[in-house]
CSV table of C-alpha atoms in Angstrom, one decimal:
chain,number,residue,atom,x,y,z
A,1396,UNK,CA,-33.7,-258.6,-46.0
A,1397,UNK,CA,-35.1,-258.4,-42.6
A,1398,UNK,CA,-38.3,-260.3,-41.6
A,1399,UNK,CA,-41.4,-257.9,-40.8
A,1400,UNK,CA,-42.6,-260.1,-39.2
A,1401,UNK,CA,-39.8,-260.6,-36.9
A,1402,UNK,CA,-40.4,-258.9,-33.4
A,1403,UNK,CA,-39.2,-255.5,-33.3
A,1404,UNK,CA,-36.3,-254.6,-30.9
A,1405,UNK,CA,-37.1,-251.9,-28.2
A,1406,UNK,CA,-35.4,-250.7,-25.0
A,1407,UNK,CA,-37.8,-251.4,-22.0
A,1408,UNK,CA,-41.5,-252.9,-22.7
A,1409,UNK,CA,-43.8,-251.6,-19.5
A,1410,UNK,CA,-46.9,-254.0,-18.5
A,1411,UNK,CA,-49.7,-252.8,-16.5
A,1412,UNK,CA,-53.5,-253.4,-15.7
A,1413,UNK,CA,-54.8,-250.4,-17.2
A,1414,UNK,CA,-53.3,-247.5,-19.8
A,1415,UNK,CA,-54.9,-244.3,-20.5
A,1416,UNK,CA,-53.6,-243.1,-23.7
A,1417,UNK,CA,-55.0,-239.4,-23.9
A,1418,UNK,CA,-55.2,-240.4,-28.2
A,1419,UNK,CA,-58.2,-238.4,-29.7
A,1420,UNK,CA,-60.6,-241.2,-28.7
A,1421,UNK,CA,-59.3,-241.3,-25.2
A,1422,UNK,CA,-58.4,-244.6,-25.5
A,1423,UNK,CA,-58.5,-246.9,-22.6
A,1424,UNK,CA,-56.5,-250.5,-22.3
A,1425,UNK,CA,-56.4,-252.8,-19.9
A,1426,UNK,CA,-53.9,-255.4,-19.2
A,1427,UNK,CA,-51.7,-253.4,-21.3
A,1428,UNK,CA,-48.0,-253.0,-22.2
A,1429,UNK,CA,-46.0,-249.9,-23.9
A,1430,UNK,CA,-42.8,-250.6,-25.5
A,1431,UNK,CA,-40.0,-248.0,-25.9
A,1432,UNK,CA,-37.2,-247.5,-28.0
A,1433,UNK,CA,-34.7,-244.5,-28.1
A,1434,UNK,CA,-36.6,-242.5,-25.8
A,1435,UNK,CA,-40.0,-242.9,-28.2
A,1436,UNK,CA,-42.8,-245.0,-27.6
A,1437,UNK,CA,-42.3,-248.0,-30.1
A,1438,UNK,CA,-46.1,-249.8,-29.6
A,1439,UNK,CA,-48.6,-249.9,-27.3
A,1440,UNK,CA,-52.0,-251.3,-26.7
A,1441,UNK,CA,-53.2,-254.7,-25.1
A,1442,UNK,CA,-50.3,-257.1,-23.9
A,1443,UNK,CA,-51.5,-259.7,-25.9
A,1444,UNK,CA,-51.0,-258.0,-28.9
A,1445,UNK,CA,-48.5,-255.9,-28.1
A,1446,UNK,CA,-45.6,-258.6,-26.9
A,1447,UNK,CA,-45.2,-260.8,-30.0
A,1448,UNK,CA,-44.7,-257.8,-31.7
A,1449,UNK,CA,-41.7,-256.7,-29.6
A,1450,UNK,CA,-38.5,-257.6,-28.5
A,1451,UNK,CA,-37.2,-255.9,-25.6
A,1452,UNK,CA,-34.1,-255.7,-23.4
A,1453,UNK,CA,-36.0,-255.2,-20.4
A,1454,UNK,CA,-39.4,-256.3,-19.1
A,1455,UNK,CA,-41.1,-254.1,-16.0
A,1456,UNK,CA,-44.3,-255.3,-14.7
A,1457,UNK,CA,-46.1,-252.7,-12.8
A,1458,UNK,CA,-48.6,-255.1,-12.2
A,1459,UNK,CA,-51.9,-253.5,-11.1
A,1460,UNK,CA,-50.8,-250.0,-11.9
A,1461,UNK,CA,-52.2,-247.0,-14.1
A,1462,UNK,CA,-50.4,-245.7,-16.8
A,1463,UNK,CA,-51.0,-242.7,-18.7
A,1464,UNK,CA,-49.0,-239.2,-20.1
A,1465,UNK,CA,-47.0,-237.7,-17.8
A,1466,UNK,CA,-48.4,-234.5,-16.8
A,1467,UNK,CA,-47.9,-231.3,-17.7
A,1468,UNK,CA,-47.2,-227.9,-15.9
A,1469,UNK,CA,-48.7,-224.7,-17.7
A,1470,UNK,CA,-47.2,-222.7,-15.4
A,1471,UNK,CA,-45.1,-222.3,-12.0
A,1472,UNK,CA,-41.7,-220.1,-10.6
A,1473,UNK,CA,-39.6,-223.3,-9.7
A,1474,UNK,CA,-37.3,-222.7,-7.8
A,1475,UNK,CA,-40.1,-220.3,-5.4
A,1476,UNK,CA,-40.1,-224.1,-3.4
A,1477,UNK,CA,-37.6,-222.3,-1.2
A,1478,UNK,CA,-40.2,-219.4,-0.6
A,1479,UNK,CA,-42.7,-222.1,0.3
A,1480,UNK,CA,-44.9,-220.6,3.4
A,1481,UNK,CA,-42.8,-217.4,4.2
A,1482,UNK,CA,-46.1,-215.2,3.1
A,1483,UNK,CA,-49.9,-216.5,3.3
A,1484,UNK,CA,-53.2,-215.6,3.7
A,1485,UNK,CA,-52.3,-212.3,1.4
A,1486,UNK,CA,-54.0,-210.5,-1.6
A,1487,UNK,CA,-51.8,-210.9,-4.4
A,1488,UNK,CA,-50.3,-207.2,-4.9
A,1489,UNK,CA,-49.3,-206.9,-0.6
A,1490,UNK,CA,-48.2,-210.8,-1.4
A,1491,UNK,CA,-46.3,-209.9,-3.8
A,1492,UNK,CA,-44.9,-206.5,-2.8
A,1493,UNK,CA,-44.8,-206.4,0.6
A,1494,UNK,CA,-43.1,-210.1,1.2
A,1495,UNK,CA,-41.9,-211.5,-2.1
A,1496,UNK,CA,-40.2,-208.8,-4.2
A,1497,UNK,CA,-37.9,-207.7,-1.5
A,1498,UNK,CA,-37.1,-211.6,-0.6
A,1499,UNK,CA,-36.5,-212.3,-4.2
A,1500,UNK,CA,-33.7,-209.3,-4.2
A,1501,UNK,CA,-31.4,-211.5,-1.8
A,1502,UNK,CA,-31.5,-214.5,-4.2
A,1503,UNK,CA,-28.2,-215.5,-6.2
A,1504,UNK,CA,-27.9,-218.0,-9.3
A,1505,UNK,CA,-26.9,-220.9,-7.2
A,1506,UNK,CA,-30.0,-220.5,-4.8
A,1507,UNK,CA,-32.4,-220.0,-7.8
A,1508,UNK,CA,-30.7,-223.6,-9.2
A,1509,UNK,CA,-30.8,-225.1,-5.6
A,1510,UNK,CA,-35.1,-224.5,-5.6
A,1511,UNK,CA,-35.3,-225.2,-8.9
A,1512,UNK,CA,-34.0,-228.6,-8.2
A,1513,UNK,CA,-36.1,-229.2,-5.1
A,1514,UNK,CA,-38.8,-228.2,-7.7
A,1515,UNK,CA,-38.0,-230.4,-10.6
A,1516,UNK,CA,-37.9,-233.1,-7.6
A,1517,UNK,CA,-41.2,-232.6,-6.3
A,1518,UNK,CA,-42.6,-232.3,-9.7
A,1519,UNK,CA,-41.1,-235.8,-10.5
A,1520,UNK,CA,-42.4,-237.4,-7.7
A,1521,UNK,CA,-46.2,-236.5,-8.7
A,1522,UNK,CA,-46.1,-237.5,-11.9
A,1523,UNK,CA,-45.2,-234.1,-14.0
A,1524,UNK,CA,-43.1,-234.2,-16.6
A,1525,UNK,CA,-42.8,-231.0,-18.6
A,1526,UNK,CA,-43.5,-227.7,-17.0
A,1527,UNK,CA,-43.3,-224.1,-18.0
A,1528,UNK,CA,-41.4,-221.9,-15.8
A,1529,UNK,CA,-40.6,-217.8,-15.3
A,1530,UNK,CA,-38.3,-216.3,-12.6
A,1531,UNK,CA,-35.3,-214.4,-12.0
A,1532,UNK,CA,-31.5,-215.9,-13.3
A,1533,UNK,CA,-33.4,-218.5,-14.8
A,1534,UNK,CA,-30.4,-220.6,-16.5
A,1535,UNK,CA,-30.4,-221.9,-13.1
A,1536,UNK,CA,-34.0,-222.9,-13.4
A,1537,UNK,CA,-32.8,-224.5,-17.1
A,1538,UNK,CA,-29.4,-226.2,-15.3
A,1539,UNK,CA,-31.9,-227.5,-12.5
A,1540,UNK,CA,-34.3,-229.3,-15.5
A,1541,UNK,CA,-31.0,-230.8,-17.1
A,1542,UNK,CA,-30.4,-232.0,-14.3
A,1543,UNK,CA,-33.2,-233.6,-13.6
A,1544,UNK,CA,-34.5,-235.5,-16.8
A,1545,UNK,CA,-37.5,-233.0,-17.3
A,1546,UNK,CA,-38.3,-231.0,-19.9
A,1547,UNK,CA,-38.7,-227.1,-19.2
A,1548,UNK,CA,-40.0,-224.3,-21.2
A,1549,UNK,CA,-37.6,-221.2,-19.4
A,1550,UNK,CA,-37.8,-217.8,-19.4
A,1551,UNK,CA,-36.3,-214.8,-17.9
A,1552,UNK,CA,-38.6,-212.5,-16.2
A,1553,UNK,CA,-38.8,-209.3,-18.2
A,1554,UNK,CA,-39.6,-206.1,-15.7
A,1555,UNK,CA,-39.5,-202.3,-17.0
A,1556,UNK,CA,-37.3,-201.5,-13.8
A,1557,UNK,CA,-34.1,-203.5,-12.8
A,1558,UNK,CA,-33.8,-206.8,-11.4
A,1559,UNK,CA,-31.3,-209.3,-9.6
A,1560,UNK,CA,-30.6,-210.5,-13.0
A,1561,UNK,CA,-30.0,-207.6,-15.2
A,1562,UNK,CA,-29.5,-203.9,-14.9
A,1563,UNK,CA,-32.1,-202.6,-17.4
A,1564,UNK,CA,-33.7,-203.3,-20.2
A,1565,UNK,CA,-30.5,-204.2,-22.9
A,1566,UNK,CA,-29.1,-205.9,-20.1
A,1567,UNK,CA,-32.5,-208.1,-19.9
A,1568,UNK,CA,-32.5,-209.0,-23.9
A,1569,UNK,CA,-28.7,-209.6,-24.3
A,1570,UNK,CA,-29.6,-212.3,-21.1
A,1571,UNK,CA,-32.7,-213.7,-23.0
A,1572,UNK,CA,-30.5,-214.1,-26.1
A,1573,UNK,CA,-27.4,-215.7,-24.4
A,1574,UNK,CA,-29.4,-218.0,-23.2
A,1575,UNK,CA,-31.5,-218.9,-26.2
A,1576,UNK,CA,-28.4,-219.3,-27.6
A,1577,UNK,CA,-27.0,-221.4,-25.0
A,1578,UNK,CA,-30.1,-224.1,-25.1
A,1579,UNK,CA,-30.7,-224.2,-28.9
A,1580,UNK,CA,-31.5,-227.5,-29.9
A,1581,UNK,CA,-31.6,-228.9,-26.3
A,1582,UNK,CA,-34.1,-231.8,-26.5
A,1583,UNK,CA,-35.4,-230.9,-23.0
A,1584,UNK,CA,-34.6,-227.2,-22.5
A,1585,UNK,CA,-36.9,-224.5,-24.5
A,1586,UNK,CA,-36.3,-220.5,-23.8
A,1587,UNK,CA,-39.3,-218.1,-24.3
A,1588,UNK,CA,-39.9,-214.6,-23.9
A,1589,UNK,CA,-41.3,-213.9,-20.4
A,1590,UNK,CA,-42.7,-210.5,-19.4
A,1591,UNK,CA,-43.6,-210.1,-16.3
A,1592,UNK,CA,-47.6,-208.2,-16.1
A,1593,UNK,CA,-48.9,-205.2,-17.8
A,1594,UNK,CA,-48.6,-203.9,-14.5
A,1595,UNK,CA,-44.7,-204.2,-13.7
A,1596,UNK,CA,-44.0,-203.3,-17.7
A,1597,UNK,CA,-44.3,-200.4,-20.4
A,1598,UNK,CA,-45.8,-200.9,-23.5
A,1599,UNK,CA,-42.2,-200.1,-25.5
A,1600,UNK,CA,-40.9,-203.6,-23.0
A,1601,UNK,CA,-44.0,-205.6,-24.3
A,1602,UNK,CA,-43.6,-204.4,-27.8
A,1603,UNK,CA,-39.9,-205.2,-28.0
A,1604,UNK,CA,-41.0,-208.5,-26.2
A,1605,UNK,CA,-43.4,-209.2,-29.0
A,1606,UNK,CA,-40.5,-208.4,-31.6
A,1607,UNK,CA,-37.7,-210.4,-30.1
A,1608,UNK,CA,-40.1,-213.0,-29.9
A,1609,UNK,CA,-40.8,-213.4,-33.9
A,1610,UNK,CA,-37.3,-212.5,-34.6
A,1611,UNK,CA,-36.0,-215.4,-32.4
A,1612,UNK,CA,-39.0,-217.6,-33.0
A,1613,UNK,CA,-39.7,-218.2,-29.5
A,1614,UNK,CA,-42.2,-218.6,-27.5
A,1615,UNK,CA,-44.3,-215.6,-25.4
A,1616,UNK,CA,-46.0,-216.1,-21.4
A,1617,UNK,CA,-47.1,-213.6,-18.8
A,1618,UNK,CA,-48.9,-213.5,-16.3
A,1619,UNK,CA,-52.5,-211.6,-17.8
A,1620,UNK,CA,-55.9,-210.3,-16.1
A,1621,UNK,CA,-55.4,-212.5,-13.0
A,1622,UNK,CA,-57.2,-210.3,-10.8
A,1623,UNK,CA,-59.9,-207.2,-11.0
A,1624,UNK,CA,-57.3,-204.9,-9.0
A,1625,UNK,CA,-54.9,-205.9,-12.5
A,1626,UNK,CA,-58.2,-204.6,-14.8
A,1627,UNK,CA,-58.3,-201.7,-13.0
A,1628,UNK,CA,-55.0,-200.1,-13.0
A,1629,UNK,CA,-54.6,-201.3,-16.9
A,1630,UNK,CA,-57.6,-199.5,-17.9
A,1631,UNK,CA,-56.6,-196.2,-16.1
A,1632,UNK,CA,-53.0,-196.2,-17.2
A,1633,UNK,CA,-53.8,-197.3,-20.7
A,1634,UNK,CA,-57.7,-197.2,-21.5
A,1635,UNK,CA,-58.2,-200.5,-22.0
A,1636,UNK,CA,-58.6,-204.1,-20.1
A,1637,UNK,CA,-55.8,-206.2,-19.9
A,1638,UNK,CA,-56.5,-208.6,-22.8
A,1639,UNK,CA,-57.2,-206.1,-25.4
A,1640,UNK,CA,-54.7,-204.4,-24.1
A,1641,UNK,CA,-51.9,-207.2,-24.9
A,1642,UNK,CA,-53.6,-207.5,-28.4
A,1643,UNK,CA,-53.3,-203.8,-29.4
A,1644,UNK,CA,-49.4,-204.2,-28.9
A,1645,UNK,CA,-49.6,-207.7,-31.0
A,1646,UNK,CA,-48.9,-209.9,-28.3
A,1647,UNK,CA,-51.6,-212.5,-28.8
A,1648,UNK,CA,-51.2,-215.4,-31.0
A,1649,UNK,CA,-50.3,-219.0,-31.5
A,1650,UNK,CA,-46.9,-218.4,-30.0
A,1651,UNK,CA,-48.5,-217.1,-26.7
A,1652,UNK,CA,-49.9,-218.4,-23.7
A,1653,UNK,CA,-51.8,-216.3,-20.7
A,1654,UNK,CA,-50.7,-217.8,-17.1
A,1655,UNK,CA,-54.3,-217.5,-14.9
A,1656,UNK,CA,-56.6,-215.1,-17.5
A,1657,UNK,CA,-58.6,-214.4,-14.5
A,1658,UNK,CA,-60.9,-211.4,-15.0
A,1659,UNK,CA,-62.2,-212.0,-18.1
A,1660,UNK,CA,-65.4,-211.1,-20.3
A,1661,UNK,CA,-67.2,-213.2,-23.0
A,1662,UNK,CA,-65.9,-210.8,-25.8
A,1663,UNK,CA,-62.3,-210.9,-24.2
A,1664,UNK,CA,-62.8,-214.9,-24.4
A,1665,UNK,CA,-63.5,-215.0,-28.4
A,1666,UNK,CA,-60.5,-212.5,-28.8
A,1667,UNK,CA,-58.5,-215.0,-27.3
A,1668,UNK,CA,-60.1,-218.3,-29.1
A,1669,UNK,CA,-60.0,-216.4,-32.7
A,1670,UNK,CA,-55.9,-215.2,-31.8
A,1671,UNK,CA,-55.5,-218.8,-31.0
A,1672,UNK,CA,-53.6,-217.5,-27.7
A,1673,UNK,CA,-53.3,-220.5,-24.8
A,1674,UNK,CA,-53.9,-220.4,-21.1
A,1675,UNK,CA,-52.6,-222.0,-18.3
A,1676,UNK,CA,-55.5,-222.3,-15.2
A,1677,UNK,CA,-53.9,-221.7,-11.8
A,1678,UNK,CA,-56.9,-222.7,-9.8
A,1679,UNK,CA,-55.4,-223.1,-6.2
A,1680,UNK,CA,-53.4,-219.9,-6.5
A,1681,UNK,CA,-56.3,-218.1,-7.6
A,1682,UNK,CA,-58.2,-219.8,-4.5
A,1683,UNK,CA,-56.2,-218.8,-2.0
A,1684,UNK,CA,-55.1,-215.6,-2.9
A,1685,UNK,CA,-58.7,-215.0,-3.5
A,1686,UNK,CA,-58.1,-213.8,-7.3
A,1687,UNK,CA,-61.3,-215.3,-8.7
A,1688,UNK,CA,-62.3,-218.0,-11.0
A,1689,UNK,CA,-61.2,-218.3,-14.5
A,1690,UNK,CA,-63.9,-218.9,-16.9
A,1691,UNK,CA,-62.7,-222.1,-18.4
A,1692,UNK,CA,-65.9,-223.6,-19.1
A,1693,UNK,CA,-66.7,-220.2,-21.1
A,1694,UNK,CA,-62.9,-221.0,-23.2
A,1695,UNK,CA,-63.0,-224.1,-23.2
A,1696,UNK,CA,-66.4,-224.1,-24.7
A,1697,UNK,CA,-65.0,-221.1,-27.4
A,1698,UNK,CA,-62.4,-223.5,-27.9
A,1699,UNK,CA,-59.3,-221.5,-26.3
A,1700,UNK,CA,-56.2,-223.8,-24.9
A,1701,UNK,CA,-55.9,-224.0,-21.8
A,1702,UNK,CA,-53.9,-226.2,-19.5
A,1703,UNK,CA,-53.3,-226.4,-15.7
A,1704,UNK,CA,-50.7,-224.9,-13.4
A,1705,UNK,CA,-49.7,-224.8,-10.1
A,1706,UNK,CA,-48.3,-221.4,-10.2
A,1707,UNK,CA,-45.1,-221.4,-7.6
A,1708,UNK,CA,-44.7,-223.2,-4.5
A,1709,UNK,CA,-44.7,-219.5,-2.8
A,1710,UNK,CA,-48.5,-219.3,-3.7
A,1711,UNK,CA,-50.1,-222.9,-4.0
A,1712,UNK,CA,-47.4,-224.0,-1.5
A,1713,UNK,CA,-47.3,-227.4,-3.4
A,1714,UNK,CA,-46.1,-228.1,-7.1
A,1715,UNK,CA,-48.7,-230.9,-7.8
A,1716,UNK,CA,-51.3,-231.1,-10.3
A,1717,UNK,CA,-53.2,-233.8,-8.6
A,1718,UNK,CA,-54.4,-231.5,-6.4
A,1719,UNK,CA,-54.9,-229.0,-8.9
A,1720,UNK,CA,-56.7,-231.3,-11.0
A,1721,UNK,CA,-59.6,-231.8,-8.0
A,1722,UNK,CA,-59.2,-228.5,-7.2
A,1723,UNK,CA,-60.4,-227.2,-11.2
A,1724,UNK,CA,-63.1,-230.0,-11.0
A,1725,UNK,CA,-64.8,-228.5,-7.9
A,1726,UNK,CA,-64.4,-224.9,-8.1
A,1727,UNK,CA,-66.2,-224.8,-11.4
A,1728,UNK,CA,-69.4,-226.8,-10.0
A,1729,UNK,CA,-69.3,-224.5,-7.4
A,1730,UNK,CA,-68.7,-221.5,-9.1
A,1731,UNK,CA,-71.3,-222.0,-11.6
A,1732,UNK,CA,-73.6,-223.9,-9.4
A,1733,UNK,CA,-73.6,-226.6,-12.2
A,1734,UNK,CA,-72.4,-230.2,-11.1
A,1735,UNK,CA,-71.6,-231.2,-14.8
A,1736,UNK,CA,-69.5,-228.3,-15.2
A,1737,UNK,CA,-65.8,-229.4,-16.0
A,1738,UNK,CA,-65.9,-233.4,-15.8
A,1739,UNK,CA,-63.3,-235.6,-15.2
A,1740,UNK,CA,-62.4,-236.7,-18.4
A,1741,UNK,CA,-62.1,-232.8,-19.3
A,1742,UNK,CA,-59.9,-232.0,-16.4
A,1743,UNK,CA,-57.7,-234.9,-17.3
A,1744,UNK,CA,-57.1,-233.1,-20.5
A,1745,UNK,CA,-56.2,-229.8,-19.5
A,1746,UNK,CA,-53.3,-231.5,-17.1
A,1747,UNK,CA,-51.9,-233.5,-20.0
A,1748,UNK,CA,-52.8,-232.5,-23.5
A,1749,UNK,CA,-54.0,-229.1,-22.8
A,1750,UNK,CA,-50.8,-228.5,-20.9
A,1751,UNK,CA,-48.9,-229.5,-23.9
A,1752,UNK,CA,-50.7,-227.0,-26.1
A,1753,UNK,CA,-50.0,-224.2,-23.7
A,1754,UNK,CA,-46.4,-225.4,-24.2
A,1755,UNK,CA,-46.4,-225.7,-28.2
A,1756,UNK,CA,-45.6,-229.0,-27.8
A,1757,UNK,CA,-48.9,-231.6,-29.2
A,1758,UNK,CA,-46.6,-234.0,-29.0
A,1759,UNK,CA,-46.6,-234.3,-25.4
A,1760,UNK,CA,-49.7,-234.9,-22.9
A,1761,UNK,CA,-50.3,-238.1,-24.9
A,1762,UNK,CA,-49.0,-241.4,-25.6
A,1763,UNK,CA,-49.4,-243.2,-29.1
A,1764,UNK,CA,-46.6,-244.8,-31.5
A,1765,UNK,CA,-43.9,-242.5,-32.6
A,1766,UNK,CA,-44.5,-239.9,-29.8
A,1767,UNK,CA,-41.9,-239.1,-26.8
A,1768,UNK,CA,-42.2,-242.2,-23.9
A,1769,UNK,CA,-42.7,-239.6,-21.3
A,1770,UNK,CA,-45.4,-241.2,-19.2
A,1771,UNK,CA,-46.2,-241.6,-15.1
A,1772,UNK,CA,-47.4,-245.0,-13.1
A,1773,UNK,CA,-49.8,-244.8,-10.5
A,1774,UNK,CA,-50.2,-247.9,-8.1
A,1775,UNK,CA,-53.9,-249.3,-8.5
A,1776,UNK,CA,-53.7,-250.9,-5.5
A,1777,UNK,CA,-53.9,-248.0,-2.9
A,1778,UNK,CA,-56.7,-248.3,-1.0
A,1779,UNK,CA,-58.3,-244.6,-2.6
A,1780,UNK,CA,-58.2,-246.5,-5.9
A,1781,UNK,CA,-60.0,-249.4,-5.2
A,1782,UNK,CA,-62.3,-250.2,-6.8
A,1783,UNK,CA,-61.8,-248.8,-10.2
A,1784,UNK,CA,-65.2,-248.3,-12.1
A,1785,UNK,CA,-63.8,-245.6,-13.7
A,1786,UNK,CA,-59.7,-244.7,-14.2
A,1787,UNK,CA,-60.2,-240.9,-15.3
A,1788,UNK,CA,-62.7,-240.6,-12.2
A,1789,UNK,CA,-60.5,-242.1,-10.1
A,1790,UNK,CA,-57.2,-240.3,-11.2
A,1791,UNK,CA,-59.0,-236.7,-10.7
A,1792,UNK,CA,-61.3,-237.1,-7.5
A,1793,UNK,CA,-59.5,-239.5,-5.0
A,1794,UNK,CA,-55.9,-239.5,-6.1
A,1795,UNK,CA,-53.2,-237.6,-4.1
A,1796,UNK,CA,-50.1,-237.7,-6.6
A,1797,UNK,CA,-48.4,-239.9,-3.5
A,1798,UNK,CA,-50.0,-243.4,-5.8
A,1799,UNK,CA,-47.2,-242.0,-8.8
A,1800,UNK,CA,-44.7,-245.0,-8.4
A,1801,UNK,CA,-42.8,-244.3,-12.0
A,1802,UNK,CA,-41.9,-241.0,-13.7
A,1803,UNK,CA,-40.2,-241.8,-17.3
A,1804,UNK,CA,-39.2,-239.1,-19.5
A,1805,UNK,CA,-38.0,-239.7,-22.8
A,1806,UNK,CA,-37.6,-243.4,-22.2
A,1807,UNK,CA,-35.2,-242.9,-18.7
A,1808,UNK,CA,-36.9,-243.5,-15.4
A,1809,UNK,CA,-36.5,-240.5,-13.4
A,1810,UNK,CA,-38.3,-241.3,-10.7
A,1811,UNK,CA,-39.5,-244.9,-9.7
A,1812,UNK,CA,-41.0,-246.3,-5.9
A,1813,UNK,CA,-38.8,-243.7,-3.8
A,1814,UNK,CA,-35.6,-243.5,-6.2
A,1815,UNK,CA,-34.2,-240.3,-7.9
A,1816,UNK,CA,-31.5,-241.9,-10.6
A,1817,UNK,CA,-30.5,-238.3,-11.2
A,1818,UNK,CA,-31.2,-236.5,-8.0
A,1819,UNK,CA,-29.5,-236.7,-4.3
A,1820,UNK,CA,-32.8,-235.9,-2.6
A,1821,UNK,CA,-31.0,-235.9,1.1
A,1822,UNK,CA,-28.7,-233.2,0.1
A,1823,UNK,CA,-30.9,-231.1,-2.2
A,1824,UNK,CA,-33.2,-230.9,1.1
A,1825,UNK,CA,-30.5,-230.4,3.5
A,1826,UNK,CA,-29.0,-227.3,1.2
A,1827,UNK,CA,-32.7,-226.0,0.7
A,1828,UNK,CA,-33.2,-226.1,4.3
A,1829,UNK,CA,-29.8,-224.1,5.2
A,1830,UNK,CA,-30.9,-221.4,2.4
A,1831,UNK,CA,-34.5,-220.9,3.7
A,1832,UNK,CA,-32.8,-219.4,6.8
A,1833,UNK,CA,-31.4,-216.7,5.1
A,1834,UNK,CA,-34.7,-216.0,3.3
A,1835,UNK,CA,-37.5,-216.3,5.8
A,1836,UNK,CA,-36.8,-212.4,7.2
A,1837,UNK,CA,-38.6,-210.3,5.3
């Protein structure tokens, strides 16, 4: 029989001054290690305890480095990277009408794949590791993530009028189920059900979105109440707000999450906490397009999920939650003129395990025995990190993303101190470059 006291074998152990495990307590090491084993953290905790338990292959000291979860994207349009800058300084509905629409019309599969992968490499370089994702011909967007090493919850846009992708409405369906179909039992590729807005839908699209949905047991995102414009025109073409809206057709639920949820009222945040419906926070986007500002505090206090987003590069220009992490922290002081309002160790949260939630997957956004090794390094040593009185503080109000030195998901290194394993960065850029030309002209 074997000894159980004998070291257990694992893949790769990772050593580092301090880990943040994002566990229920929040649980802080330092001079910690993390062993992996077939893609699943194995042990973790302080070094000294955790080495004579293990035996691994490989040893990799990150030396005076942070590690914690990888992050998590609530919500973004990928492979938008190759939009990035064509439009700003917009509201959202000339934006988005006058200067993306009629771009998006001249894209084609392989450009959709080619930002996608530009994306997925930006992402990877600032420490994401799972994002949510909804645009046009998105198997591209699902190839790209493949690709990659991340993990993607994908869905086809749903509109009530034709798109690039499909020619109506059966068109649209038969795609969503061909490519359910196609990335069943993916370990990294999930499909959900993706309408676009109340405002570019009917309510026979969102009811047959809310059908297909239980009948394929998928997941359900849209955009929702992200601006005041949005709560007008819902009321006067249905007679109600956008939320109750949505929840007099049965979208809201568990299996649903809200990308920015905007333009909301205290009753329309209970009905949200009580239909145990997720949403993802967009702050930049909502910044500069001058949307508003969500009421997190108000959900997260009514005990609502909600993770963070960068929404697509086309809008926040950058896909990194770093900067959307500060961003969240400061806008709420600001906004409600209350300097405890969203702390650190809360805004932490929404970018990992919040994040997750949104996704339906708890078992990401944290790190603890048993659970996916998907997990970022951030070097300690930059001089915006020194000293460290406080990791979380640190990680929200003076990081960049830029200190991320190693992105592991599922036990592979995807991205470590410049290197894409996966990727060709020179020649993704160089093709991303060439398309842009034929996109800038509106």
């Amino acid at each position: 029989m074997p000894d159980p006291a004998a070291p257990q074998p694992c893949d790769i152990l990772l050593l580092a001054s301090c880990l943040l495990t994002q566990d229920e307590q929040r649980t802080v090491h330092h001079d910690a290690a993390v062993a992996v084993r077939d893609g699943r953290i194995l042990d973790l905790g302080p070094a000294e305890e955790v080495m004579p338990r293990v035996g691994p292959a490989k040893i990799l000291d990150l030396g005076e480095s942070c590690i914690l979860p990888g992050l998590v994207n609530a919500h973004t349009h990928a492979s938008m990277t190759l939009l990035r800058g064509v439009a700003d300084d917009l509201p959202l509905m000339e934006w988005l009408t006058g200067h993306i629409f009629p771009r998006e019309q001249r894209l084609t599969p392989q450009l959709v794949e080619l930002g996608a992968l530009l994306a997925c490499a930006e992402m990877t370089r600032f420490g994401v590791t799972a994002f949510c994702d909804m645009y046009l011909m998105e198997e591209g967007v699902c190839k790209a993530a493949d690709a990659s090493g991340l993990r993607v919850l994908a869905g086809e846009v749903l509109f009530s009028f034709p798109s690039p992708a499909y020619a109506d409405e059966d068109a649209a369906f038969a795609l969503v189920e061909a490519q359910a179909a196609r990335w069943k039992g993916h370990d990294r590729v999930r499909v959900a059900l993706m309408p676009h807005a109340v405002y570019t839908t009917t309510p026979a699209l969102l009811e047959r979105c809310r059908d297909f949905a239980e009948k394929l047991n998928l997941p359900l995102h849209l955009h929702l109440a992200e601006t005041a414009t949005e709560t007008t025109s819902c009321v006067e073409a249905h007679g109600l707000r956008p939320v109750p809206y949505c929840d007099s057709l049965g979208l809201l639920g568990p299996r649903t999450s809200l990308a920015h949820a905007v333009d909301l009222n205290p009753d329309e945040v209970a009905l949200l906490a009580e239909r145990g419906t997720a949403v993802a926070h967009c702050p930049r986007s909502n910044m500069k397009l001058a949307s508003g500002v969500a009421p997190v505090p108000r959900m997260l206090a009514a005990g609502v999920p909600v993770g963070l987003g960068t929404d697509g590069a086309a809008s926040s220009n950058n896909l990194n939650l770093f900067a959307e992490m500060a961003a969240a922290a400061l806008v709420h002081k600001v906004h409600t003129m209350d300097p405890t309002a969203l702390p650190a160790q809360q805004v932490l949260d929404l970018a990992t395990r919040g994040g997750a939630a949104a996704l339906g997957q708890p078992e990401l956004g944290r790190l603890a025995p048993g659970l996916p090794a998907d997990l970022i390094a951030l070097d300690l040593a930059a001089p915006n990190l020194t000293p460290l009185h406080n990791p979380v503080s640190n990680l929200v109000y003076a990081a960049t993303g830029r200190e991320v030195t190693l992105t592991m998901v599922a036990g592979e290194i995807l991205y470590k101190d410049g290197v894409y394993p996966r990727l060709d960065l020179p020649v993704i850029r160089e093709a991303a470059r060439h398309a842009a030309e034929g996109l800038r002209k509106g």
